[in-house]
Short mmCIF file of C-alpha atoms in Angstrom, two decimals:
data_model
loop_
_atom_site.label_atom_id
_atom_site.label_comp_id
_atom_site.label_asym_id
_atom_site.label_seq_id
_atom_site.Cartn_x
_atom_site.Cartn_y
_atom_site.Cartn_z
CA ALA A 204 -185.54 -66.84 18.17
CA GLN A 205 -184.25 -69.97 16.57
CA SER A 206 -184.96 -70.82 12.94
CA VAL A 207 -185.32 -74.54 12.20
CA THR A 208 -185.06 -76.06 8.74
CA GLN A 209 -186.23 -79.52 7.85
CA LEU A 210 -184.94 -80.03 4.36
CA ASP A 211 -187.36 -82.73 3.28
CA SER A 212 -191.11 -82.26 3.45
CA GLN A 213 -191.95 -85.78 2.22
CA VAL A 214 -189.90 -88.94 2.57
CA PRO A 215 -191.31 -92.13 1.07
CA VAL A 216 -189.44 -95.24 2.14
CA PHE A 217 -189.87 -98.99 1.86
CA GLU A 218 -190.32 -101.15 4.92
CA GLU A 219 -187.04 -102.32 6.48
CA ALA A 220 -185.06 -99.66 4.61
CA PRO A 221 -183.10 -96.99 6.46
CA VAL A 222 -184.33 -93.42 6.77
CA GLU A 223 -182.67 -90.12 7.63
CA LEU A 224 -184.55 -86.92 8.36
CA ARG A 225 -182.46 -83.79 8.26
CA CYS A 226 -182.73 -80.87 10.65
CA ASN A 227 -180.62 -77.72 10.84
CA TYR A 228 -181.06 -74.78 13.19
CA SER A 229 -179.86 -71.23 13.02
CA SER A 230 -177.87 -70.49 16.13
CA SER A 231 -174.84 -72.05 17.72
CA VAL A 232 -175.58 -70.85 21.24
CA SER A 233 -176.36 -73.47 23.83
CA VAL A 234 -179.52 -75.26 22.83
CA TYR A 235 -181.87 -78.07 23.66
CA LEU A 236 -182.87 -80.20 20.66
CA PHE A 237 -185.93 -82.37 20.15
CA TRP A 238 -187.64 -84.63 17.70
CA TYR A 239 -191.42 -84.98 17.99
CA VAL A 240 -193.61 -87.45 16.11
CA GLN A 241 -197.24 -86.96 15.22
CA TYR A 242 -199.35 -89.94 14.22
CA PRO A 243 -202.60 -89.27 12.36
CA ASN A 244 -205.23 -87.57 14.52
CA GLN A 245 -202.97 -87.49 17.56
CA GLY A 246 -200.90 -84.89 19.38
CA LEU A 247 -197.17 -84.45 19.08
CA GLN A 248 -195.21 -86.99 21.12
CA LEU A 249 -191.62 -86.48 22.17
CA LEU A 250 -189.46 -89.02 20.34
CA LEU A 251 -186.07 -88.06 21.73
CA LYS A 252 -184.18 -85.10 23.09
CA TYR A 253 -180.70 -83.73 23.54
CA LEU A 254 -180.11 -81.62 26.64
CA SER A 255 -176.44 -82.24 27.40
CA GLY A 256 -173.84 -84.99 27.51
CA SER A 257 -173.46 -87.56 24.75
CA THR A 258 -174.20 -86.09 21.35
CA LEU A 259 -175.87 -89.31 20.22
CA VAL A 260 -179.31 -89.87 21.67
CA GLU A 261 -181.62 -92.81 21.13
CA SER A 262 -185.31 -93.56 21.44
CA ILE A 263 -186.87 -96.77 22.68
CA ASN A 264 -188.20 -97.67 19.22
CA GLY A 265 -184.91 -97.62 17.33
CA PHE A 266 -184.54 -93.99 16.28
CA GLU A 267 -181.36 -92.08 16.99
CA ALA A 268 -180.23 -88.50 16.45
CA GLU A 269 -176.83 -86.89 16.63
CA PHE A 270 -176.14 -83.36 17.75
CA ASN A 271 -173.49 -81.73 15.59
CA LYS A 272 -172.63 -78.35 17.04
CA SER A 273 -170.27 -77.25 14.25
CA GLN A 274 -172.89 -77.96 11.59
CA THR A 275 -175.83 -76.87 13.79
CA SER A 276 -177.63 -80.07 12.87
CA PHE A 277 -179.67 -82.72 14.64
CA HIS A 278 -180.47 -85.35 12.02
CA LEU A 279 -182.77 -88.26 12.85
CA ARG A 280 -182.05 -91.78 11.64
CA LYS A 281 -183.48 -95.25 11.81
CA PRO A 282 -181.67 -98.21 10.24
CA SER A 283 -184.82 -100.19 9.46
CA VAL A 284 -188.31 -98.68 9.39
CA HIS A 285 -191.67 -100.31 10.00
CA ILE A 286 -195.07 -99.54 8.56
CA SER A 287 -196.00 -98.15 11.98
CA ASP A 288 -193.33 -95.44 11.62
CA THR A 289 -195.55 -93.68 9.09
CA ALA A 290 -196.09 -90.27 10.67
CA GLU A 291 -195.05 -86.65 10.57
CA TYR A 292 -191.80 -85.80 12.31
CA PHE A 293 -190.96 -82.38 13.72
CA CYS A 294 -187.57 -81.10 14.77
CA ALA A 295 -187.64 -78.48 17.52
CA VAL A 296 -185.06 -76.30 19.23
CA SER A 297 -185.02 -74.09 22.28
CA ASP A 298 -182.29 -71.92 23.68
CA ARG A 299 -180.97 -73.52 26.83
CA GLY A 300 -183.19 -72.57 29.73
CA ASP A 301 -185.93 -71.13 27.50
CA TYR A 302 -189.38 -72.67 27.35
CA LYS A 303 -190.15 -71.48 23.83
CA LEU A 304 -189.79 -74.21 21.24
CA SER A 305 -189.06 -73.34 17.61
CA PHE A 306 -190.24 -75.99 15.18
CA GLY A 307 -189.36 -77.01 11.67
CA ALA A 308 -192.12 -77.40 9.09
CA GLY A 309 -192.20 -81.16 9.54
CA THR A 310 -191.29 -84.18 7.45
CA THR A 311 -193.94 -86.69 6.47
CA VAL A 312 -192.57 -90.21 6.39
CA THR A 313 -194.61 -92.76 4.48
CA VAL A 314 -193.47 -96.35 4.85
CA ARG A 315 -194.61 -98.77 2.16
CA ALA A 316 -194.49 -102.54 2.11
CA ASN B 181 -203.77 -90.76 33.02
CA ALA B 182 -205.32 -88.58 30.34
CA GLY B 183 -203.05 -86.50 28.20
CA VAL B 184 -203.57 -82.93 27.12
CA MET B 185 -207.11 -82.49 25.86
CA GLN B 186 -208.16 -79.99 23.25
CA ASN B 187 -211.60 -79.26 21.93
CA PRO B 188 -213.05 -78.92 19.53
CA ARG B 189 -210.78 -80.89 17.23
CA HIS B 190 -212.18 -79.14 14.19
CA LEU B 191 -213.82 -75.73 14.12
CA VAL B 192 -215.34 -73.94 11.18
CA ARG B 193 -216.11 -70.24 11.39
CA ARG B 194 -217.18 -67.57 8.94
CA ARG B 195 -215.23 -64.36 8.65
CA GLY B 196 -216.10 -61.99 11.49
CA GLN B 197 -217.19 -64.68 13.96
CA GLU B 198 -215.43 -65.59 17.17
CA ALA B 199 -213.45 -68.77 17.73
CA ARG B 200 -212.89 -70.27 21.18
CA LEU B 201 -210.36 -73.05 21.56
CA ARG B 202 -210.07 -74.99 24.80
CA CYS B 203 -207.17 -76.81 26.35
CA SER B 204 -207.17 -78.97 29.46
CA PRO B 205 -203.62 -79.65 30.62
CA MET B 206 -202.41 -82.96 31.97
CA LYS B 207 -203.28 -83.64 35.57
CA GLY B 208 -200.81 -81.91 37.85
CA HIS B 209 -199.57 -79.51 35.18
CA SER B 210 -199.90 -75.82 35.87
CA HIS B 211 -198.11 -74.42 32.82
CA VAL B 212 -199.80 -74.09 29.43
CA TYR B 213 -198.37 -73.07 26.08
CA TRP B 214 -200.20 -72.34 22.83
CA TYR B 215 -198.63 -72.80 19.40
CA ARG B 216 -200.00 -72.13 15.93
CA GLN B 217 -199.16 -74.05 12.79
CA LEU B 218 -199.93 -72.28 9.55
CA PRO B 219 -200.08 -74.39 6.36
CA GLU B 220 -196.65 -75.61 5.24
CA GLU B 221 -194.96 -74.09 8.30
CA GLY B 222 -193.70 -75.30 11.65
CA LEU B 223 -195.42 -74.64 14.94
CA LYS B 224 -194.91 -71.10 16.21
CA PHE B 225 -195.04 -70.14 19.87
CA MET B 226 -197.92 -67.85 20.78
CA VAL B 227 -198.33 -67.58 24.53
CA TYR B 228 -197.27 -69.12 27.85
CA LEU B 229 -199.63 -69.09 30.82
CA GLN B 230 -199.73 -70.26 34.37
CA LYS B 231 -202.88 -70.35 36.46
CA GLU B 232 -204.45 -66.88 36.31
CA ASN B 233 -201.30 -65.36 34.81
CA ILE B 234 -200.01 -64.63 31.33
CA ILE B 235 -196.27 -65.10 31.54
CA ASP B 236 -195.24 -64.48 27.94
CA GLU B 237 -197.47 -63.43 25.08
CA SER B 238 -194.71 -62.34 22.75
CA GLY B 239 -195.96 -64.60 19.95
CA MET B 240 -199.57 -63.46 20.03
CA PRO B 241 -200.87 -61.17 17.29
CA LYS B 242 -201.49 -57.74 18.80
CA GLU B 243 -205.16 -57.61 17.93
CA ARG B 244 -208.12 -60.00 18.10
CA PHE B 245 -206.24 -62.76 19.96
CA SER B 246 -206.41 -63.34 23.70
CA ALA B 247 -205.69 -66.22 26.06
CA GLU B 248 -206.55 -67.07 29.61
CA PHE B 249 -205.96 -69.88 32.08
CA PRO B 250 -208.40 -69.41 34.95
CA LYS B 251 -208.08 -70.88 38.40
CA GLU B 252 -210.72 -73.44 37.52
CA GLY B 253 -211.33 -74.91 34.09
CA PRO B 254 -209.43 -75.14 30.84
CA SER B 255 -207.20 -72.63 29.16
CA ILE B 256 -209.00 -70.70 26.43
CA LEU B 257 -207.54 -69.21 23.27
CA ARG B 258 -209.99 -66.70 21.88
CA ILE B 259 -209.91 -65.22 18.40
CA GLN B 260 -212.32 -62.41 17.71
CA GLN B 261 -213.55 -61.40 14.25
CA VAL B 262 -211.72 -64.23 12.53
CA VAL B 263 -210.20 -63.74 9.10
CA ARG B 264 -209.14 -66.32 6.51
CA GLY B 265 -205.51 -65.95 7.56
CA ASP B 266 -206.40 -67.35 10.99
CA SER B 267 -207.03 -70.76 9.43
CA ALA B 268 -204.44 -73.00 11.04
CA ALA B 269 -203.88 -75.80 13.51
CA TYR B 270 -203.63 -74.57 17.09
CA PHE B 271 -201.75 -76.78 19.52
CA CYS B 272 -201.72 -76.59 23.26
CA ALA B 273 -198.98 -78.05 25.44
CA SER B 274 -198.58 -78.35 29.19
CA SER B 275 -195.69 -78.91 31.55
CA PRO B 276 -195.43 -79.59 35.25
CA GLY B 277 -193.17 -77.00 36.84
CA THR B 278 -190.28 -74.63 36.86
CA ASP B 279 -187.24 -76.85 36.48
CA THR B 280 -184.53 -75.81 34.07
CA TYR B 281 -186.00 -78.21 31.56
CA ASN B 282 -189.72 -78.92 31.47
CA GLU B 283 -190.92 -81.35 28.87
CA GLN B 284 -193.95 -80.04 27.07
CA PHE B 285 -196.74 -82.52 26.42
CA PHE B 286 -198.88 -81.67 23.42
CA GLY B 287 -202.55 -82.08 22.70
CA PRO B 288 -203.96 -83.25 19.35
CA GLY B 289 -204.64 -79.71 18.17
CA THR B 290 -207.66 -77.79 16.97
CA ARG B 291 -207.92 -77.24 13.25
CA LEU B 292 -209.61 -73.93 12.58
CA THR B 293 -211.05 -73.24 9.14
CA VAL B 294 -212.32 -69.77 8.36
CA LEU B 295 -214.69 -69.58 5.41
#
């Protein structure tokens, strides 16, 4: 099973500043990579995913993540955050073709004005 | 188009009682997954079910925990004789089919507190 490490448990950031959330996973075998976001009192929502192809993937609300196979990383970035980005963010990994997701412990992003 | 529904959202039990957690998958989804999130940890896979079948229960504790997904009605995660260590958030997810990649859609979770 994969092991997923999110290096930052809490990330406070000012509105319109950039943010980067780090994610590393344990294995270099073929993987699918995901970022989920959880807003207060809601379920996890898929933010973006890497299945194959371009190593840079983007979401519709300005987030992007880059798959780095050599560093086994899938860091999430946004150049300018909004108050509404305040949420908990989970990195998840599955071996290619496997349904089991392995999650990191989550990073809480708090955006302040 | 309702998403994955879980109830109750919060459940308090005393040690030794039973906890029943329910999950209604999205319409048209026949695959259900349960995950558990212990404090300060990521979600951990517990069990994967299809209608009337347990496909993979490799993440389930060997005792006291069981899951079902009957032909009619929600999926149920049942914890017998709860202990304090069972306190966690339990998330259910559903997916539509058997493609190589099936996106899992998550419910809001049930937060179980064992006193």
